[in-house]
Each structure stands twice: as structure tokens, then as C-alpha cells.
mmCIF file of C-alpha atoms in Angstrom:
data_model
loop_
_atom_site.group_PDB
_atom_site.id
_atom_site.type_symbol
_atom_site.label_atom_id
_atom_site.label_comp_id
_atom_site.label_asym_id
_atom_site.label_seq_id
_atom_site.Cartn_x
_atom_site.Cartn_y
_atom_site.Cartn_z
ATOM 1 C CA MET A 9 33.814 -172.182 95.297
ATOM 2 C CA VAL A 10 32.178 -171.669 98.671
ATOM 3 C CA SER A 11 33.532 -173.870 101.391
ATOM 4 C CA LEU A 12 31.323 -175.990 103.666
ATOM 5 C CA LYS A 13 32.174 -173.762 106.594
ATOM 6 C CA GLU A 14 31.221 -170.584 104.698
ATOM 7 C CA ALA A 15 27.968 -172.218 103.650
ATOM 8 C CA LYS A 16 27.164 -173.134 107.243
ATOM 9 C CA ASP A 17 28.034 -169.686 108.513
ATOM 10 C CA ALA A 18 25.791 -168.071 105.862
ATOM 11 C CA LEU A 19 22.938 -170.412 106.734
ATOM 12 C CA GLY A 20 23.426 -169.742 110.439
ATOM 13 C CA GLN A 21 23.230 -166.049 109.862
ATOM 14 C CA GLU A 22 20.103 -166.389 107.742
ATOM 15 C CA VAL A 23 18.447 -168.479 110.486
ATOM 16 C CA HIS A 24 19.415 -165.888 113.111
ATOM 17 C CA GLN A 25 17.962 -163.067 111.075
ATOM 18 C CA LEU A 26 14.699 -165.043 110.623
ATOM 19 C CA GLN A 27 14.533 -165.638 114.340
ATOM 20 C CA GLU A 28 15.023 -161.912 114.997
ATOM 21 C CA LYS A 29 12.184 -161.110 112.606
ATOM 22 C CA LEU A 30 9.842 -163.658 114.221
ATOM 23 C CA GLU A 31 10.764 -162.373 117.693
ATOM 24 C CA LEU A 32 9.800 -158.844 116.708
ATOM 25 C CA LEU A 33 6.568 -160.018 115.126
ATOM 26 C CA GLU A 34 5.634 -162.109 118.157
ATOM 27 C CA ASN A 35 6.434 -159.277 120.601
ATOM 28 C CA LEU A 36 4.313 -156.793 118.629
ATOM 29 C CA THR A 37 1.466 -159.330 118.484
ATOM 30 C CA GLN A 38 1.680 -159.987 122.255
ATOM 31 C CA LEU A 39 1.613 -156.219 122.933
ATOM 32 C CA GLU A 40 -1.501 -156.136 120.684
ATOM 33 C CA VAL A 41 0.310 -153.534 118.500
ATOM 34 C CA LEU A 42 -0.618 -155.399 115.345
ATOM 35 C CA ASN A 43 -4.347 -155.721 114.917
ATOM 36 C CA ASP A 44 -7.101 -155.558 112.297
ATOM 37 C CA SER A 45 -6.584 -151.782 111.827
ATOM 38 C CA PHE A 46 -3.257 -152.541 110.091
ATOM 39 C CA ASN A 47 -2.944 -153.948 106.611
ATOM 40 C CA LEU A 48 -0.645 -156.801 107.507
ATOM 41 C CA GLU A 49 -0.381 -157.792 103.811
ATOM 42 C CA ALA A 50 1.661 -154.548 103.454
ATOM 43 C CA LEU A 51 3.954 -155.512 106.353
ATOM 44 C CA GLU A 52 7.641 -155.701 105.460
ATOM 45 C CA LEU A 53 10.137 -157.221 107.944
ATOM 46 C CA THR A 54 13.875 -156.673 107.512
ATOM 47 C CA HIS A 55 16.856 -157.478 109.646
ATOM 48 C CA THR A 56 20.020 -155.326 109.460
ATOM 49 C CA SER A 57 23.044 -154.574 111.670
ATOM 50 C CA ASP A 58 20.910 -151.686 113.061
ATOM 51 C CA GLY A 59 18.239 -154.043 114.349
ATOM 52 C CA THR A 60 14.937 -155.537 113.192
ATOM 53 C CA GLN A 61 12.574 -153.279 111.354
ATOM 54 C CA ALA A 62 8.828 -153.517 110.529
ATOM 55 C CA VAL A 63 7.309 -151.238 107.977
ATOM 56 C CA ILE A 64 3.588 -151.012 107.369
ATOM 57 C CA GLN A 65 1.904 -148.961 104.622
ATOM 58 C CA GLY A 66 -1.467 -147.263 104.778
ATOM 59 C CA VAL A 67 -1.630 -146.635 108.574
ATOM 60 C CA SER A 68 -4.049 -143.978 109.742
ATOM 61 C CA TRP A 69 -3.029 -141.282 112.257
ATOM 62 C CA ASP A 70 -5.463 -142.737 114.843
ATOM 63 C CA SER A 71 -3.876 -146.206 114.513
ATOM 64 C CA TYR A 72 -0.425 -144.638 114.918
ATOM 65 C CA GLU A 73 -1.449 -142.895 118.110
ATOM 66 C CA THR A 74 -3.092 -146.109 119.424
ATOM 67 C CA LEU A 75 0.180 -147.918 118.765
ATOM 68 C CA LEU A 76 2.196 -145.268 120.667
ATOM 69 C CA ALA A 77 -0.137 -145.676 123.645
ATOM 70 C CA LYS A 78 0.339 -149.419 123.652
ATOM 71 C CA LEU A 79 4.126 -149.068 123.467
ATOM 72 C CA GLU A 80 4.271 -146.356 126.095
ATOM 73 C CA GLU A 81 5.641 -148.781 128.719
ATOM 74 C CA ASN A 82 8.035 -150.359 126.286
ATOM 75 C CA SER A 83 10.853 -147.941 125.463
ATOM 76 C CA HIS A 84 12.842 -150.516 123.499
ATOM 77 C CA TYR A 85 11.080 -149.806 120.204
ATOM 78 C CA ARG A 86 11.565 -146.723 118.024
ATOM 79 C CA VAL A 87 8.496 -145.601 116.039
ATOM 80 C CA SER A 88 8.449 -143.265 113.054
ATOM 81 C CA TYR A 89 5.476 -142.062 110.973
ATOM 82 C CA LEU A 90 5.217 -140.144 107.702
ATOM 83 C CA ASP A 91 2.362 -139.945 105.290
ATOM 84 C CA GLU A 92 0.719 -143.210 106.495
ATOM 85 C CA ILE A 93 3.957 -145.125 106.481
ATOM 86 C CA LEU A 94 4.744 -146.566 109.920
ATOM 87 C CA GLU A 95 8.178 -147.824 110.862
ATOM 88 C CA ILE A 96 8.884 -149.789 113.994
ATOM 89 C CA VAL A 97 12.562 -150.569 114.820
ATOM 90 C CA SER A 98 13.933 -152.889 117.543
ATOM 91 C CA PRO A 99 17.487 -151.471 117.782
ATOM 92 C CA SER A 100 20.505 -153.721 117.918
ATOM 93 C CA ARG A 101 23.090 -153.705 120.708
ATOM 94 C CA LYS A 102 25.574 -151.977 118.369
ATOM 95 C CA HIS A 103 22.980 -149.206 117.787
ATOM 96 C CA GLU A 104 22.322 -148.705 121.472
ATOM 97 C CA THR A 105 26.073 -148.690 122.337
ATOM 98 C CA THR A 106 26.759 -145.987 119.755
ATOM 99 C CA LYS A 107 23.765 -144.003 120.964
ATOM 100 C CA SER A 108 25.036 -144.191 124.572
ATOM 101 C CA ARG A 109 28.496 -142.982 123.526
ATOM 102 C CA ILE A 110 27.335 -139.889 121.667
ATOM 103 C CA ARG A 111 24.931 -138.932 124.469
ATOM 104 C CA SER A 112 27.761 -139.168 127.066
ATOM 105 C CA LEU A 113 30.061 -136.933 125.031
ATOM 106 C CA VAL A 114 27.530 -134.341 124.050
ATOM 107 C CA GLU A 115 26.139 -134.057 127.554
ATOM 108 C CA LEU A 116 29.681 -133.815 129.014
ATOM 109 C CA LEU A 117 30.324 -130.744 126.762
ATOM 110 C CA LEU A 118 26.950 -129.149 127.546
ATOM 111 C CA ILE A 119 27.586 -129.468 131.296
ATOM 112 C CA THR A 120 31.239 -128.424 131.097
ATOM 113 C CA LYS A 121 30.415 -125.341 129.073
ATOM 114 C CA ARG A 122 27.359 -124.620 131.203
ATOM 115 C CA ILE A 123 24.984 -124.551 128.266
ATOM 116 C CA LYS A 124 21.352 -124.428 129.449
ATOM 117 C CA HIS A 125 19.589 -127.457 127.979
ATOM 118 C CA THR A 126 17.001 -130.073 128.564
ATOM 119 C CA PRO A 127 17.761 -133.718 127.616
ATOM 120 C CA MET A 128 14.627 -135.142 125.986
ATOM 121 C CA GLY A 129 15.931 -138.685 125.277
ATOM 122 C CA SER A 130 13.793 -140.461 122.705
ATOM 123 C CA THR A 131 10.736 -138.368 123.381
ATOM 124 C CA THR A 132 8.002 -138.771 120.751
ATOM 125 C CA ALA A 133 7.530 -135.631 118.609
ATOM 126 C CA ARG A 134 4.430 -135.609 116.407
ATOM 127 C CA ASN A 135 2.142 -133.342 114.411
ATOM 128 C CA ARG A 136 -1.203 -134.654 113.226
ATOM 129 C CA LEU A 137 -1.766 -131.952 110.585
ATOM 130 C CA LYS A 138 1.686 -132.546 109.091
ATOM 131 C CA LYS A 139 1.220 -136.380 109.221
ATOM 132 C CA ALA A 140 4.614 -136.839 110.821
ATOM 133 C CA GLY A 141 5.993 -138.375 113.998
ATOM 134 C CA ALA A 142 9.410 -139.370 115.190
ATOM 135 C CA GLU A 143 11.375 -140.749 118.144
ATOM 136 C CA PRO A 144 15.042 -139.609 117.798
ATOM 137 C CA ASP A 145 17.761 -141.624 119.357
ATOM 138 C CA GLU A 146 18.615 -138.577 121.441
ATOM 139 C CA CYS A 147 17.250 -135.024 121.395
ATOM 140 C CA TYR A 148 17.690 -131.776 123.262
ATOM 141 C CA SER A 149 16.014 -128.399 123.692
ATOM 142 C CA PHE A 150 17.937 -125.314 124.573
ATOM 143 C CA GLY A 151 17.089 -122.368 126.815
ATOM 144 C CA GLY A 152 14.948 -122.414 129.901
ATOM 145 C CA GLU A 153 11.456 -122.943 128.510
ATOM 146 C CA GLU A 154 9.757 -126.317 128.214
ATOM 147 C CA LYS A 155 9.214 -127.462 124.630
ATOM 148 C CA ASP A 156 7.250 -130.223 122.932
ATOM 149 C CA ILE A 157 9.496 -130.292 119.897
ATOM 150 C CA PRO A 158 13.336 -130.574 120.427
ATOM 151 C CA ASP A 159 15.709 -128.139 118.906
ATOM 152 C CA LEU A 160 18.271 -130.852 118.156
ATOM 153 C CA ALA A 161 17.670 -134.438 117.135
ATOM 154 C CA ILE A 162 20.432 -137.067 116.903
ATOM 155 C CA GLU A 163 19.952 -140.270 114.884
ATOM 156 C CA ILE A 164 22.243 -143.298 114.692
ATOM 157 C CA ILE A 165 21.904 -144.549 111.143
ATOM 158 C CA ILE A 166 23.682 -147.868 110.597
ATOM 159 C CA THR A 167 21.464 -148.743 107.670
ATOM 160 C CA SER A 168 18.890 -146.747 105.753
ATOM 161 C CA GLY A 169 15.263 -146.837 106.846
ATOM 162 C CA SER A 170 12.070 -146.539 104.844
ATOM 163 C CA ILE A 171 11.020 -143.145 106.162
ATOM 164 C CA LYS A 172 12.644 -139.944 105.016
ATOM 165 C CA LYS A 173 14.072 -138.677 108.324
ATOM 166 C CA LEU A 174 14.867 -135.100 107.268
ATOM 167 C CA GLU A 175 11.400 -134.635 105.756
ATOM 168 C CA THR A 176 9.861 -135.875 109.001
ATOM 169 C CA TYR A 177 11.959 -133.497 111.098
ATOM 170 C CA ARG A 178 11.228 -130.608 108.753
ATOM 171 C CA ARG A 179 7.488 -131.017 109.243
ATOM 172 C CA LEU A 180 8.014 -131.212 112.928
ATOM 173 C CA GLY A 181 10.126 -127.990 112.952
ATOM 174 C CA VAL A 182 13.279 -129.481 114.427
ATOM 175 C CA LYS A 183 16.011 -126.880 113.920
ATOM 176 C CA GLU A 184 19.104 -129.153 113.665
ATOM 177 C CA VAL A 185 19.549 -132.852 112.999
ATOM 178 C CA TRP A 186 22.723 -134.881 113.411
ATOM 179 C CA PHE A 187 23.209 -138.248 111.725
ATOM 180 C CA TRP A 188 25.923 -140.655 112.843
ATOM 181 C CA LYS A 189 26.403 -142.827 109.761
ATOM 182 C CA LYS A 190 29.422 -144.921 108.618
ATOM 183 C CA ASN A 191 31.633 -143.558 111.436
ATOM 184 C CA HIS A 192 30.919 -139.996 110.315
ATOM 185 C CA LEU A 193 28.742 -137.178 111.638
ATOM 186 C CA GLN A 194 26.511 -135.270 109.250
ATOM 187 C CA LEU A 195 24.897 -132.049 110.536
ATOM 188 C CA PHE A 196 21.847 -130.353 108.994
ATOM 189 C CA TYR A 197 20.259 -127.027 109.889
ATOM 190 C CA LEU A 198 16.753 -126.087 108.899
ATOM 191 C CA ARG A 199 16.632 -123.086 106.517
ATOM 192 C CA GLU A 200 12.972 -122.018 106.789
ATOM 193 C CA GLU A 201 13.648 -118.702 105.022
ATOM 194 C CA ASN A 202 14.685 -120.359 101.751
ATOM 195 C CA PRO A 203 13.725 -124.090 101.768
ATOM 196 C CA ALA A 204 13.721 -124.336 97.916
ATOM 197 C CA GLU A 205 17.435 -123.858 97.803
ATOM 198 C CA PHE A 206 17.878 -127.016 99.863
ATOM 199 C CA SER A 207 15.113 -129.135 98.374
ATOM 200 C CA GLN A 208 17.442 -132.110 97.936
ATOM 201 C CA THR A 209 17.839 -132.232 101.737
ATOM 202 C CA TYR A 210 14.203 -131.309 102.455
ATOM 203 C CA GLY A 211 14.876 -127.667 103.435
ATOM 204 C CA TYR A 212 17.979 -128.488 105.541
ATOM 205 C CA GLU A 213 21.452 -127.144 104.824
ATOM 206 C CA GLU A 214 24.375 -129.464 105.516
ATOM 207 C CA ILE A 215 26.743 -127.640 107.880
ATOM 208 C CA LYS A 216 30.211 -128.320 109.296
ATOM 209 C CA THR A 217 29.680 -126.640 112.678
ATOM 210 C CA SER A 218 26.674 -126.841 114.877
ATOM 211 C CA LYS A 219 24.513 -123.684 114.921
ATOM 212 C CA LEU A 220 22.977 -124.682 118.207
ATOM 213 C CA ILE A 221 26.172 -125.877 119.920
ATOM 214 C CA PRO A 222 28.982 -123.893 118.202
ATOM 215 C CA GLN A 223 31.331 -124.804 121.124
ATOM 216 C CA ILE A 224 31.457 -128.393 120.090
ATOM 217 C CA ASP A 225 34.371 -129.592 117.933
ATOM 218 C CA ILE A 226 32.839 -132.082 115.511
ATOM 219 C CA ASP A 227 36.225 -133.550 114.533
ATOM 220 C CA LEU A 228 37.084 -134.200 118.167
ATOM 221 C CA LEU A 229 33.641 -135.694 118.748
ATOM 222 C CA THR A 230 34.035 -137.939 115.775
ATOM 223 C CA GLU A 231 37.498 -139.036 116.868
ATOM 224 C CA CYS A 232 36.265 -139.912 120.344
ATOM 225 C CA MET A 233 33.231 -141.812 118.950
ATOM 226 C CA LEU A 234 35.707 -144.195 117.311
ATOM 227 C CA ILE A 235 37.796 -144.946 120.437
ATOM 228 C CA PRO A 236 36.944 -148.508 121.424
ATOM 229 C CA ASP A 237 36.959 -147.945 125.228
ATOM 230 C CA GLN A 238 34.228 -145.727 126.701
ATOM 231 C CA LEU A 239 36.305 -144.276 129.489
ATOM 232 C CA ASP A 240 39.273 -143.573 127.268
ATOM 233 C CA ALA A 241 36.909 -141.791 124.881
ATOM 234 C CA ILE A 242 35.493 -139.700 127.710
ATOM 235 C CA ASP A 243 38.954 -138.806 129.010
ATOM 236 C CA GLN A 244 40.197 -137.700 125.609
ATOM 237 C CA PHE A 245 37.061 -135.683 124.930
ATOM 238 C CA GLN A 246 37.229 -134.009 128.321
ATOM 239 C CA GLN A 247 40.858 -133.025 127.678
ATOM 240 C CA GLY A 248 39.957 -131.615 124.309
ATOM 241 C CA ILE A 249 37.182 -129.406 125.677
ATOM 242 C CA SER A 250 38.925 -128.205 128.827
#
């Protein structure tokens, strides 16, 4: 039997989730992101530990680009697009804290090992012909030249989204994708020469060691991601890569 306290806690959580959904909807409405060009009957709102998510079906490419322009000054939202499915996420604090940690550790290694790179943050990568667009949590290009599409994309996945991330990145031509999910790092490398062999993972091969940053110890990185204190994590990681 459920106790009165448990029932109150469950109800309180439900109310909080509803408030989060309404807040996202109100913010998008105020920003004029949601308008008559979207089929709002196809709008799905969900709340997870990763944040609040809005998914809209049947969105044209022009509407997607219009939305990106309206959100240009608001970096809080993450927008993905694939085959007329639009996903807008308002990340949770937990998501942003995890993202900050992995960025700090990866960039510490890149600087320490003097690997030439360009941090691209959550830059929007998109391709109209491929009907795909994404804003990774973090992404990087390597080498000296300026690139529109990152070589490496990193995603913090606390709960599954509605858009197939690897398929999106394959269409964009991102070479390597990392997923931090359930306290574990999964690495995928694009195998353009034989995509059929890796059809289950949309042309990507799951790998144990980064092809782009072979100097990074994934086990050490994972261990330091799980250390509660940020400074302790950085100290331990720095000792491990010295």
C-alpha cells in the first residue's frame, strides 16, 4: 500500500513536471518559435531527468531554419532535425553539469598533449539536402583549417530522444560521435567505406579507443567523470595524462 507521504511526493513530482512542460511551451510561444507553420496537434511534450523536450512532426526545412534564427540569441535550447521531425530540448541542470565536466577533461587533454583543435561548442551543423541538423552538447574539429561540420560530436544522453542521433550525424558527415549514457562512454566511428556492415548503428562502428584522439584513455576519462567533486576529477585526470 502506498503511504500518504509517497502519494504526496508522487503528486508533487507530477505537478513539477507539468510546470516544466508549461514553462517550455510558454517560452517557445513568447519567442514566437511556435507559430502557424507548425502542426501543433502533432506537438509532444515530455519531461525527463535530461530536461523538457518538445517534438513536432511534419516540420519543413524552411520552418526549421526560421526557428534556428529566432533561437539564435537563446543558447539554452538544443534543436535537432531529421526527416521533418523537430526536437527542441531545454536541458536540465544535471545535463549541463555533466556536459561541463566532459568538456573540461577533454580540453585539458587536448591542451596538455598539444593537439591542434578548434572547440565548436554547440554549433549548429545542418544539411538541407540530407534533411538533417544537430546541435551537439560539445563538438570539435581537428587540424588548422576552419570547418562547418565538426570531426567529433559529444552527446550527453540521460534519456532517449525521438531523433536517431547517429543517423543525423551520418548524414552530416561527422567522423566520430561519443555518447555519455548511464555513466558509460560509447564511441562510434563513421565507416564510409563499408556502411552496410554497420547498418544497425547507421554506418558507425562502435570502438573502444578514439580514432581522432588516440591519446585519451577512455577508462580514465570515465572514472573521472564519476568523481563527485569537479576539482578532484580534474586533478586525478591531469595526473593520469601527465
